[in-house]
Coordinates of C-alpha atoms and ligand atoms in Angstrom, one line a residue:
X1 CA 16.4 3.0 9.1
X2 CA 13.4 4.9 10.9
X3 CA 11.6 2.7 13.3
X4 CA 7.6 2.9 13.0
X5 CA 5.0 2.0 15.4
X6 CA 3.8 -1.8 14.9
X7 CA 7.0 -2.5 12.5
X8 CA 9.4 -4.4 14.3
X9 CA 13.0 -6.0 13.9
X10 CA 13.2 -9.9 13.9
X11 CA 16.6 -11.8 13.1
X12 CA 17.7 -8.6 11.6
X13 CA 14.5 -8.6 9.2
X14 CA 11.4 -6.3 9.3
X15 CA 8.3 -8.0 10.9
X16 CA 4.4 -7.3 11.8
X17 CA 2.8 -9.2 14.7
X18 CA 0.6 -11.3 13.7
X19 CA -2.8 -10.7 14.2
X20 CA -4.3 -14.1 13.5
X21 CA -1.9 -16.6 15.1
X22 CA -0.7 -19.4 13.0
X23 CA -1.9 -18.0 9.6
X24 CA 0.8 -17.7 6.8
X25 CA -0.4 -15.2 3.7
X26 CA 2.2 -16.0 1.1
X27 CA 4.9 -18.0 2.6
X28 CA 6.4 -15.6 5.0
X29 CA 8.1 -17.2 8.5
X30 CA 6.7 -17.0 11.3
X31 CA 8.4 -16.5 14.3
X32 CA 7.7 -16.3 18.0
X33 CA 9.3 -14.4 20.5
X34 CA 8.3 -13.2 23.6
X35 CA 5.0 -14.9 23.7
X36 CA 3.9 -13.4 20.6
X37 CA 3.9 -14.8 16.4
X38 CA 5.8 -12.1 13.8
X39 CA 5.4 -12.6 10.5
X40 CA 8.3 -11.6 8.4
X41 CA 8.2 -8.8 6.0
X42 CA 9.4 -9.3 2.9
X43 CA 11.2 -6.3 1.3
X44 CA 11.4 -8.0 -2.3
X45 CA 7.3 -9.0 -1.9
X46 CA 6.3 -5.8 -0.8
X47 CA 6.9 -2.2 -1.4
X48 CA 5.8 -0.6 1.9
X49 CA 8.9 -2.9 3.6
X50 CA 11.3 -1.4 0.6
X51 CA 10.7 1.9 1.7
X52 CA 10.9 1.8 5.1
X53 CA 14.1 -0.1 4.5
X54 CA 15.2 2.1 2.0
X55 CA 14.9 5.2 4.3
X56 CA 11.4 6.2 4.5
X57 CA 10.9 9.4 6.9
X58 CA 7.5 9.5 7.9
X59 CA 4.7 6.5 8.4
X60 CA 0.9 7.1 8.1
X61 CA -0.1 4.2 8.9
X62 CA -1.4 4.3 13.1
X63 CA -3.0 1.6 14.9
X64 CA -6.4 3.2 14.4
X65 CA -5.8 4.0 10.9
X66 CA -8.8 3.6 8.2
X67 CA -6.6 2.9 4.5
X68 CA -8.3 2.4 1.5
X69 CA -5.7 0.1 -0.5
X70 CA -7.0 0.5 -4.4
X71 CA -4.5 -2.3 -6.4
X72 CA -4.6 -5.0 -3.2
X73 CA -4.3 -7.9 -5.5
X74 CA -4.0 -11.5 -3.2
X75 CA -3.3 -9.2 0.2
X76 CA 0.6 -9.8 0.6
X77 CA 1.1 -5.8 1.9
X78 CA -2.5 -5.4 2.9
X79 CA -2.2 -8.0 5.4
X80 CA 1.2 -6.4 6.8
X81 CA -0.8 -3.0 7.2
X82 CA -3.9 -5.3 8.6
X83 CA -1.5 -6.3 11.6
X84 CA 0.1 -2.8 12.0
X85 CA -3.1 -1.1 12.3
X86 CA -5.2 -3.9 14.1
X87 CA -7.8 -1.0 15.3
X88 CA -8.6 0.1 11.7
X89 CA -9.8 -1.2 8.7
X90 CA -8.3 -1.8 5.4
X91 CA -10.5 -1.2 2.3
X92 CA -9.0 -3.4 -0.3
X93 CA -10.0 -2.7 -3.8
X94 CA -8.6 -5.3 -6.9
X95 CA -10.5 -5.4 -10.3
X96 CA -9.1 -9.0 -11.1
X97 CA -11.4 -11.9 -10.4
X98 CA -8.8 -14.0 -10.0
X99 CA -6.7 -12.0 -7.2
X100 CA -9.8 -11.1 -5.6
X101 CA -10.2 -15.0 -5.3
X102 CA -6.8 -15.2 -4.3
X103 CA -7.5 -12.2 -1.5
X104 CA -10.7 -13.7 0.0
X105 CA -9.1 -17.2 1.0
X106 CA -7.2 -14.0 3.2
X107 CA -9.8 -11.5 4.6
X108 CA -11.4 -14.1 6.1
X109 CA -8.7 -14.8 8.6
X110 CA -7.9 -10.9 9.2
X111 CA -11.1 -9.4 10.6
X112 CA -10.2 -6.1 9.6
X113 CA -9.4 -6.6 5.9
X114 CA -12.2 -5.4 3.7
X115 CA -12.5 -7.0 0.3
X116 CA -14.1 -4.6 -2.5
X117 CA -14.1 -6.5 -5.7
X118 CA -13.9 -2.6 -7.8
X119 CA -12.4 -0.2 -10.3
X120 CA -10.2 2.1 -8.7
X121 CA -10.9 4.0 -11.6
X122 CA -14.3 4.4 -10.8
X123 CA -14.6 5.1 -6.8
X124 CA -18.6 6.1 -7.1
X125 CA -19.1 2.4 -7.3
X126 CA -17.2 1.7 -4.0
X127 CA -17.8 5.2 -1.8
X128 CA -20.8 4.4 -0.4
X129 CA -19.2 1.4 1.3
X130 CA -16.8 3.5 3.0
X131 CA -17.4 5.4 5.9
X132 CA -13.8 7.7 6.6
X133 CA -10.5 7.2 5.1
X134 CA -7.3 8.1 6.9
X135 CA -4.8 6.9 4.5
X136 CA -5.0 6.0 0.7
X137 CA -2.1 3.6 -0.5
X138 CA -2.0 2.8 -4.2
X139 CA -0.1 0.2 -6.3
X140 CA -2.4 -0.3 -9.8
X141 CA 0.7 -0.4 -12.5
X142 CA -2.1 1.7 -14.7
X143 CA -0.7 4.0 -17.4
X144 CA -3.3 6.8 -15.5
X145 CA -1.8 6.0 -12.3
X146 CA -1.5 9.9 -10.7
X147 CA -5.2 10.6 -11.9
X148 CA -6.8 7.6 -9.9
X149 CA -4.9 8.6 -6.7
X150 CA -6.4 12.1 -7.5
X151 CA -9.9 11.3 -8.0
X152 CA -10.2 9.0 -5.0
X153 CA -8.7 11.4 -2.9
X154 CA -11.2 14.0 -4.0
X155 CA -13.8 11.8 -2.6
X156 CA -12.3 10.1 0.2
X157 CA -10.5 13.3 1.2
X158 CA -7.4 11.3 3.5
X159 CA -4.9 12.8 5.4
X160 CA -2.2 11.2 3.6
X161 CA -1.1 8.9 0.3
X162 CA 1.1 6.7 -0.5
X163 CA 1.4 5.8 -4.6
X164 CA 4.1 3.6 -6.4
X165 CA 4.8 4.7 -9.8
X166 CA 6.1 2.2 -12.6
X167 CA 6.9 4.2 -15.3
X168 CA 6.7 1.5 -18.1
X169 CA 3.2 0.9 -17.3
X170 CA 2.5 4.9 -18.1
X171 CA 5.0 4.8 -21.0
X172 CA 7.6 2.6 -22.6
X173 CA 8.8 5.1 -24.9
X174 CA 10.1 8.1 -22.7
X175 CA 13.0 8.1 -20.4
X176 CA 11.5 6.4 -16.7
X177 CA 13.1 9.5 -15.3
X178 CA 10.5 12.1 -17.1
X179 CA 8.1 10.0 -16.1
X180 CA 8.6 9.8 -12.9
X181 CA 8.6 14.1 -13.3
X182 CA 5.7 14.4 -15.3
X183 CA 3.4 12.2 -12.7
X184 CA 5.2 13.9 -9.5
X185 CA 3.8 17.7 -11.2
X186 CA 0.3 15.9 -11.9
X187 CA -0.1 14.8 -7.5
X188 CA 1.2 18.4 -6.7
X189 CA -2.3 19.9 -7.5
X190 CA -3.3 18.1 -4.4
X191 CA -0.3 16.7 -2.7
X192 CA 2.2 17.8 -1.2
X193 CA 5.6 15.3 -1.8
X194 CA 6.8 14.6 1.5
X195 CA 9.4 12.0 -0.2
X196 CA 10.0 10.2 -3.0
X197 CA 12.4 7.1 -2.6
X198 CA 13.5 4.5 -4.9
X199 CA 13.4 1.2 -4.3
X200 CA 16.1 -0.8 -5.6
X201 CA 17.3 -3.5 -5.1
X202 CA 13.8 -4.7 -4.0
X203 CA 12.1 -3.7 -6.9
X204 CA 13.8 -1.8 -9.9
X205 CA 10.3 -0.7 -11.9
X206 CA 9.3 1.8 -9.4
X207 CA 9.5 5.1 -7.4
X208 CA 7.2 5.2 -4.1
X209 CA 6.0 8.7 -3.3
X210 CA 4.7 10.1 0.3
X211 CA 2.5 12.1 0.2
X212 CA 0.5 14.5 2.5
X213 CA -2.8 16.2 1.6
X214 CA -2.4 20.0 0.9
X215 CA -3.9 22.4 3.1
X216 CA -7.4 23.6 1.8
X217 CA -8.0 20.7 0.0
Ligands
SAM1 C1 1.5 -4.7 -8.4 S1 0.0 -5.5 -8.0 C2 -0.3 -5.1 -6.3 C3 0.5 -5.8 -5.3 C4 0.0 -5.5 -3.9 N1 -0.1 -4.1 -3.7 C5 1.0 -6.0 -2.8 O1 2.0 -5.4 -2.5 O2 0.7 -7.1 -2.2 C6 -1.2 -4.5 -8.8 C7 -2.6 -4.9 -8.6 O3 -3.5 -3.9 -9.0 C8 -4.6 -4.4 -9.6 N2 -5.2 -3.3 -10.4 C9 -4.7 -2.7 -11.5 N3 -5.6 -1.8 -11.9 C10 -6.6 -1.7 -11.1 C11 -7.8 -0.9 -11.0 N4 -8.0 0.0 -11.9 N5 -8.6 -1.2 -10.0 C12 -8.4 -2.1 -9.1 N6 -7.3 -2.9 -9.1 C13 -6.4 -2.7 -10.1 C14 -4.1 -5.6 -10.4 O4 -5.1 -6.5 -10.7 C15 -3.0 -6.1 -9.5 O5 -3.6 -7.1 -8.7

């Protein structure tokens, strides 16, 4: 396992620092050490901690980091990436009422945790809220999941992406392995795949691509 600015090793178990002392988002432990408060990270919770753990090569996200975050539902990975990059923001876009309920008894407590209550599908209604993105990390489970990553990054224009693809939410009928082809082609007119990793045993409906912004574009 790499290791990654701001992602640390606690009891053996991946941890952020936590930037507002005392606060739990879903349950994790917190655990001081060295005068400061880690939160764990759990791997089975959150699909960022799967990757690293399973082997991920290269981390966008930098202490100064601006991440739009479209499918942030009640903030369990958006608050990890809130403590790793404490001198950014975190745009976090969720079309449910009800997460985005669930999310603002959260951004409250983390200063730099944006809520946008938005459809990712529809980034006009959000862009103008945005001043620059460095990073876009998606996790919809929509059956048009490569084409929202594409659109936003046409108008947001970041550096790098992140997407997890769950091929029965595209389609239940072919084989999750074409899937995972066909939606892979689709980001390579404006990604270029740095990595694709699985993530069992965490999570056995998806594939997590990384993804760098192609030259030019
Ligand atoms: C798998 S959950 C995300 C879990 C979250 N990323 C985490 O790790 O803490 C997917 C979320 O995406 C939201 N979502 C799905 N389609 C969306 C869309 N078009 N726009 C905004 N949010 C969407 C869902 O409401 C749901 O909360």
């Amino acid at each position: 396992m790499k290791k990654f600015k701001g992602v640390h090793q606690i009891k053996g178990k991946l941890a952020t620092i936590n930037s507002s002392q005392g606060f739990r988002v879903y349950d994790e432990r917190l655990v001081r050490k060295g005068g400061k408060e880690y939160r764990l990270w759990d791997p089975f919770r959150s699909k960022i901690a799967a990757a690293i753990l399973n082997g991920l090569e290269e981390f966008p996200f930098k202490r100064n980091s601006n991440i739009l975050y479209l499918g942030a539902s009640s903030g369990t990975t958006a608050s990890h990436l809130a403590d790793i990059c404490p001198d950014g923001l975190i745009y976090c876009v969720e079309f449910s009422r009800r997460m985005m309920r669930e999310l603002l008894q959260v951004t409250p407590r983390k200063e730099n945790m944006i809520p946008l209550l938005a459809d990712a599908k529809k980034p006009e209604t959000y862009m103008r809220r945005i001043a620059s993105i460095d990073v876009i990390y998606q996790d919809v489970a929509q059956s048009n999941q490569a084409e929202i990553l594409l659109r936003n990054a046409e108008i947001f224009s970041p550096k790098h992406a992140m997407i997890t693809i769950k091929s029965r939410s595209i389609n239940a009928v072919k084989s999750p392995k074409q899937v995972f082809r066909e939606e892979t082609e689709k980001l390579k007119d404006g990604f270029e795949i740095l990595q694709k990793l699985t993530l069992q045993p965490y999570d056995k409906d998806h594939i997590l691509l990384n993804l760098q912004t192609k030259k030019g574009k």
